[in-house]
Short mmCIF file of C-alpha atoms in Angstrom, two decimals:
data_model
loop_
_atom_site.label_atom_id
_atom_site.label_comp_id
_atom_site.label_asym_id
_atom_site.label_seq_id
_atom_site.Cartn_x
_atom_site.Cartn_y
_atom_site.Cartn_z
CA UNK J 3 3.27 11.53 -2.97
CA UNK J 4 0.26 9.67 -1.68
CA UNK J 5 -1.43 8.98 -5.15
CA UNK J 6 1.87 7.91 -6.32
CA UNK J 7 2.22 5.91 -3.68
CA UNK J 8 -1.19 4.12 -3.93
CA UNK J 9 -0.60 3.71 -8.01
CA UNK J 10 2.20 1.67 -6.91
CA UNK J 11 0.46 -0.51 -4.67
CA UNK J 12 -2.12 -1.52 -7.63
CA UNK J 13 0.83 -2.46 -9.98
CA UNK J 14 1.88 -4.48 -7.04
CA UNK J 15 -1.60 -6.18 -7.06
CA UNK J 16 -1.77 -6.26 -10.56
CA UNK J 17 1.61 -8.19 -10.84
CA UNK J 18 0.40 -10.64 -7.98
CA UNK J 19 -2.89 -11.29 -9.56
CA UNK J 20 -1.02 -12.09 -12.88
CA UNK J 21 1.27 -14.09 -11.28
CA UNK J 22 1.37 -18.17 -10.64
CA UNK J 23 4.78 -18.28 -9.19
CA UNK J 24 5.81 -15.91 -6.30
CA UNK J 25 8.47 -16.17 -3.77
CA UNK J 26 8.99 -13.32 -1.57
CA UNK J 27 12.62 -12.46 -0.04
CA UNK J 28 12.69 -10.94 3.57
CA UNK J 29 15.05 -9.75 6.09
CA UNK J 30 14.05 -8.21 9.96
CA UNK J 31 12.03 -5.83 8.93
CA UNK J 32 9.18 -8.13 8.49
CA UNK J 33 9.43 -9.11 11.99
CA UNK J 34 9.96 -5.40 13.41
CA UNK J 35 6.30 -4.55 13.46
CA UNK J 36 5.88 -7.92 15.75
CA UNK J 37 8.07 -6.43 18.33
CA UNK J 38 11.39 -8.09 16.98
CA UNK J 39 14.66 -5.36 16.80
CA UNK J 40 16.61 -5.87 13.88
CA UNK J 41 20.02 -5.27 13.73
CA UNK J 42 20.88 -1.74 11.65
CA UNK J 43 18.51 0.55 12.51
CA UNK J 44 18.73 3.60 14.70
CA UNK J 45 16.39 1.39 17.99
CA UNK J 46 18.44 -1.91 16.72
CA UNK J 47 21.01 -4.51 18.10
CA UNK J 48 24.13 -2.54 17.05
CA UNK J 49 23.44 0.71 18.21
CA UNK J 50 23.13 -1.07 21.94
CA UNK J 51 26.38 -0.99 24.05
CA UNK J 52 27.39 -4.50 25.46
CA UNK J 53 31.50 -5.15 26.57
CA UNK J 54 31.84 -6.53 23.16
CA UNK J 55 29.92 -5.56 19.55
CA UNK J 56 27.18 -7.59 18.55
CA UNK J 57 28.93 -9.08 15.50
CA UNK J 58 31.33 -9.95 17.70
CA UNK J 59 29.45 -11.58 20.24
CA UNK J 60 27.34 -13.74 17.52
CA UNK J 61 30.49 -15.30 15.79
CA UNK J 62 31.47 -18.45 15.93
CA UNK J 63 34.59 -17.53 17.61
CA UNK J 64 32.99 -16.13 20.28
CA UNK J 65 30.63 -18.60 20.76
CA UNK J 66 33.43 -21.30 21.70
CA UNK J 67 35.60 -19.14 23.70
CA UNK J 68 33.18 -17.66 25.70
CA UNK J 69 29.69 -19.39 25.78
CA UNK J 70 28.31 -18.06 28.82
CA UNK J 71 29.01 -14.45 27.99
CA UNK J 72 27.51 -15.60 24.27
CA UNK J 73 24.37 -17.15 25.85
CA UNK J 74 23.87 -14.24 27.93
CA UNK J 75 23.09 -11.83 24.93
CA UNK J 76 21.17 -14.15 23.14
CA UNK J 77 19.00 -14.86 25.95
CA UNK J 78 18.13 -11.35 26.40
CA UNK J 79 18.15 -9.74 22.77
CA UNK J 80 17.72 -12.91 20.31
CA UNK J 81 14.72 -14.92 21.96
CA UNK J 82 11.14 -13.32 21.58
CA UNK J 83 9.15 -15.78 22.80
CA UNK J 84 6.11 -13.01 23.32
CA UNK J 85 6.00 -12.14 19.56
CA UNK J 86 3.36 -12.61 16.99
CA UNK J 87 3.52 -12.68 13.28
CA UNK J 88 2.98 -9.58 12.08
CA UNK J 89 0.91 -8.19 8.95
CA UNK J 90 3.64 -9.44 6.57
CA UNK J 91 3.42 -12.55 7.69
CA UNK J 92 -0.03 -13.02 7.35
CA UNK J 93 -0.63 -11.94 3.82
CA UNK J 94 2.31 -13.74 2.78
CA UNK J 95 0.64 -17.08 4.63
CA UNK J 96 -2.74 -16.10 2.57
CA UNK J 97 -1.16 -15.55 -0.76
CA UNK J 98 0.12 -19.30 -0.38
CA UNK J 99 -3.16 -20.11 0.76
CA UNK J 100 -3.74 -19.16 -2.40
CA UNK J 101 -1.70 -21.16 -4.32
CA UNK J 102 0.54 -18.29 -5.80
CA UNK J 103 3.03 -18.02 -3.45
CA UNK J 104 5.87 -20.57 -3.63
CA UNK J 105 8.30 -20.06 -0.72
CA UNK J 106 9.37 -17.24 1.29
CA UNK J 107 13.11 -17.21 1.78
CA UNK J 108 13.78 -15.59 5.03
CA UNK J 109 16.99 -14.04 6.48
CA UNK J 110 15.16 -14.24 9.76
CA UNK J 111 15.53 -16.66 12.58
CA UNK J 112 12.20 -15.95 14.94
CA UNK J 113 9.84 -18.70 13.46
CA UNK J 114 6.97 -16.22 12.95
CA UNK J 115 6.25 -17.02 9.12
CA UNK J 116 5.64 -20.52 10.68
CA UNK J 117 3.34 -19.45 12.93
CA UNK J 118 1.64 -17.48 10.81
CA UNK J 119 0.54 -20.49 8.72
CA UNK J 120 3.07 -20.32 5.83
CA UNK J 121 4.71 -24.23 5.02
CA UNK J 122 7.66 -23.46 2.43
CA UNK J 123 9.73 -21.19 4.37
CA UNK J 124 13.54 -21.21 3.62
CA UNK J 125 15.25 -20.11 6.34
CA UNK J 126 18.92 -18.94 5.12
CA UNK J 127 20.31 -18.38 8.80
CA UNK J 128 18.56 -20.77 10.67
CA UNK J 129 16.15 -20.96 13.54
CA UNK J 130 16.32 -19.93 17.37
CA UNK J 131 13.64 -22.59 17.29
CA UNK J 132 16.19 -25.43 17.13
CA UNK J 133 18.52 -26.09 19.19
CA UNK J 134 21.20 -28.98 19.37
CA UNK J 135 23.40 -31.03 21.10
CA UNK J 136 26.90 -30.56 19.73
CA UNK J 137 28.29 -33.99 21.21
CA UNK J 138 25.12 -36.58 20.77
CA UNK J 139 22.68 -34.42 18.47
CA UNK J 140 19.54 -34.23 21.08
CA UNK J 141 17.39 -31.77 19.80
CA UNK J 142 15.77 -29.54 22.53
CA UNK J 143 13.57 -26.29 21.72
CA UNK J 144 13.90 -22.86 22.47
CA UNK J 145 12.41 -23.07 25.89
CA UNK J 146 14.82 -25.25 27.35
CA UNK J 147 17.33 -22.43 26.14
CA UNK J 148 15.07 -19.73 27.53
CA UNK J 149 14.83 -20.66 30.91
CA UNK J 150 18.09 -21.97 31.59
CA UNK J 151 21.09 -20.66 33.18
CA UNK J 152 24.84 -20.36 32.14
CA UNK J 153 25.68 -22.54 29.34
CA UNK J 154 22.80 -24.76 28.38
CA UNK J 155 24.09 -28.47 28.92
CA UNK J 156 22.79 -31.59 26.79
CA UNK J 157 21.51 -34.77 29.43
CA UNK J 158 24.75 -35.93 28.20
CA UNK J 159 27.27 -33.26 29.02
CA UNK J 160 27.42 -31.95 25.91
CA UNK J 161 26.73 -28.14 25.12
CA UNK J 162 24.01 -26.97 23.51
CA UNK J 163 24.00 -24.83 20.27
CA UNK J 164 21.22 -22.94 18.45
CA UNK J 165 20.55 -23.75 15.25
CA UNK J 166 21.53 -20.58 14.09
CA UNK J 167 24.09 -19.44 11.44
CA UNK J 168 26.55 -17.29 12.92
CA UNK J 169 29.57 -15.08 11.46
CA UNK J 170 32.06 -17.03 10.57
CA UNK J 171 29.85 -20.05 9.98
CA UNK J 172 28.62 -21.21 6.27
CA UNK J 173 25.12 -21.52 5.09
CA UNK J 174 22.85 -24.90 5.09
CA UNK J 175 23.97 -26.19 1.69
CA UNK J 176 20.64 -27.65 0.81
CA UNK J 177 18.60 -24.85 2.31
CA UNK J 178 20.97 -22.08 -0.24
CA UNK J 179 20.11 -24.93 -2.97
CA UNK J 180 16.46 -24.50 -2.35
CA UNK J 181 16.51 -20.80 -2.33
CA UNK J 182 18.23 -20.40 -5.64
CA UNK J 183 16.02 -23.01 -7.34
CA UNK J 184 12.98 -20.87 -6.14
CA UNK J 185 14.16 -17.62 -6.86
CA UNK J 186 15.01 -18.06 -10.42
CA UNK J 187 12.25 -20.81 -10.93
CA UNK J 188 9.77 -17.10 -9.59
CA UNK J 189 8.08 -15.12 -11.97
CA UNK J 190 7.21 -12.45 -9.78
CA UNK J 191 9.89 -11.79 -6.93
CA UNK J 192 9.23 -9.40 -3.65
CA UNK J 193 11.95 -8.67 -1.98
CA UNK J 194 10.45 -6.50 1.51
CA UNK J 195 12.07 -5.80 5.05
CA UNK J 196 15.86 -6.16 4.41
CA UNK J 197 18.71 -4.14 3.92
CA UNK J 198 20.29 -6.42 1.18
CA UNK J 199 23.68 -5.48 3.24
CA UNK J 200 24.34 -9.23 4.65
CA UNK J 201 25.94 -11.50 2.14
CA UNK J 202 25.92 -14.28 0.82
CA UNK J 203 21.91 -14.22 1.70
CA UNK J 204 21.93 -10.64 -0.61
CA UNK J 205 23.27 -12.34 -3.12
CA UNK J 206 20.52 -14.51 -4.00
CA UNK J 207 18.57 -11.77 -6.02
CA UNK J 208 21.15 -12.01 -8.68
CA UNK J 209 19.57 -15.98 -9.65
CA UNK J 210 16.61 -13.90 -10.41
CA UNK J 211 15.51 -14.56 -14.26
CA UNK J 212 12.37 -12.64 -14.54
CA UNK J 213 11.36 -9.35 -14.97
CA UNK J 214 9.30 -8.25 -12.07
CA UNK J 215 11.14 -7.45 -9.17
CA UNK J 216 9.07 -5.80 -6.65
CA UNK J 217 11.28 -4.34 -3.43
CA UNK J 218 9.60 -2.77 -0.82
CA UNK J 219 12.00 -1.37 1.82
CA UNK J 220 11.73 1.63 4.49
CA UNK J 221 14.87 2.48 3.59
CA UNK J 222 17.42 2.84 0.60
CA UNK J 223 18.97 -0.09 -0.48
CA UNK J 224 21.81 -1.12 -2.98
CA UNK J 225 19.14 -2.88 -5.32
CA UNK J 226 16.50 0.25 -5.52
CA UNK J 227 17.97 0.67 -9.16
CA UNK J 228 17.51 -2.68 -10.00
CA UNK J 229 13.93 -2.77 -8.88
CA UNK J 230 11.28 -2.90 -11.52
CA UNK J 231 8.89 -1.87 -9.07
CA UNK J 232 10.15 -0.05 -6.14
CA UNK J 233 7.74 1.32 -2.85
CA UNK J 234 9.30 2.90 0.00
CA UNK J 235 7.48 2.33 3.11
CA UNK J 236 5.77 -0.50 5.54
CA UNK J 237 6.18 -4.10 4.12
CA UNK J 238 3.28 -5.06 6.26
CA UNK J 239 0.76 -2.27 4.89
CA UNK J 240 2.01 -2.79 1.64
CA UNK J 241 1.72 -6.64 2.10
CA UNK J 242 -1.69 -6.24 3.54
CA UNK J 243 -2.98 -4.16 1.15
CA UNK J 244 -2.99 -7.82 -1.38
CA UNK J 245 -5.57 -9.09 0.57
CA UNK J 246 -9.58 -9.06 0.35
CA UNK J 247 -11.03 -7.66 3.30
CA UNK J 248 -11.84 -11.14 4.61
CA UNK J 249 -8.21 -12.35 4.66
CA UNK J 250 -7.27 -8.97 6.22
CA UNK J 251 -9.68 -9.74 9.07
CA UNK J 252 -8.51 -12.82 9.69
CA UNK J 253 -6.62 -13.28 13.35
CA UNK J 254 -3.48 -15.77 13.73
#
């Protein structure tokens, strides 16, 4: 299991090194090994009682008729402010360093392949990073979220609302436009960390055109057929195991 493992990593790194045009696809997994829960797993959000289910609780609907109670779980179980970008992150930052890496797309809403150094990220559900004023439009950042109490109040009056897409609420048009122009524009597409359960975000991998679809997941997923290339275990080690030594070394 271990060879066949490893034979599949060097395909991997033979497909990146004859590649010019990667984008990689993610969902929380890539931000579980910094510490983030994700959402479907055994240890994640929706195996956690609260009075009402997560989905629930991070729907629009909810959201307007009871912000407090809203703000309350995303205080504690959406905002991370302690976490670091993990493995993933950074090889996905070094391939672009690299010049072969052409956007992540990211179901993911922590910031972290930011901070990890990558510039094209396309972030299909938004960003706990940015948060707005839904009367005047002041922008205000997660801190002022973090540390305040109740429902978080614009200077104005107004309520404040993450920049986060939430059930019942539509995709950024121009971010979705983005995505699918870099997904079918790839020639080598990794698709790592996600369940490719939530929609519409799954259903980007369909605008894929070429022929080397990579999908590394933990777990079983409704694409493994699909895959050209398919690993089962760690994004991050898999990830890492792209980079020289020296990029592997490096700290964030």
């Amino acid at each position: 299991m271990e060879a066949a493992q490893d034979e599949k990593l060097r395909n991997l790194s033979q497909w990146v090194s004859e590649s010019r045009r990667i984008v990689f696809f993610g969902g929380a997994g890539v931000s579980t090994e910094s510490g983030i829960p994700d959402f479907r797993s055994q240890d994640g959000l929706y195996s956690q009682q609260w009075a009402y289910p997560p989905e629930t609780i991070l729907s629009r609907t909810f959201f307007d008729r009871k912000p407090e109670e809203f703000y309350r779980f995303y205080r504690e179980k959406m905002l991370c402010p302690e976490a670091r970008p993990g493995p993933a992150h950074v090889a996905l930052a070094k391939l672009e360093e690299r010049g072969i890496l052409a956007a992540v797309v990211t179901q993911n809403i922590d910031g972290l392949h930011q901070a990890a150094g990558s510039r094209r990220v396309l972030e299909l559900h938004g960003s706990v990073l940015r948060n707005c004023c839904m009367s005047c439009g002041k922008f205000y950042p997660m801190e002022e979220i973090l540390h305040s109490e109740g429902i978080p109040r614009c200077s104005c009056g107004g309520i404040i609302k993450p920049d986060v897409v939430l059930y019942e609420e539509t995709l950024d048009a121009d971010t979705l436009r983005q995505s699918i122009e870099a997904i079918s524009q790839a020639d080598l597409l990794i698709v790592g960390g996600t369940s490719l359960a939530v929609y519409p975000a799954a259903g980007l991998l369909q605008y894929y055109r070429g022929r080397r679809l990579a999908l590394i997941n933990k777990s079983p997923t409704p694409y493994d057929q699909k895959a050209d290339l398919l690993i089962r275990g760690s994004i991050g080690e898999a990830l890492s195991s792209l980079l020289s030594p020296g990029e592997a070394g490096h700290e964030i």
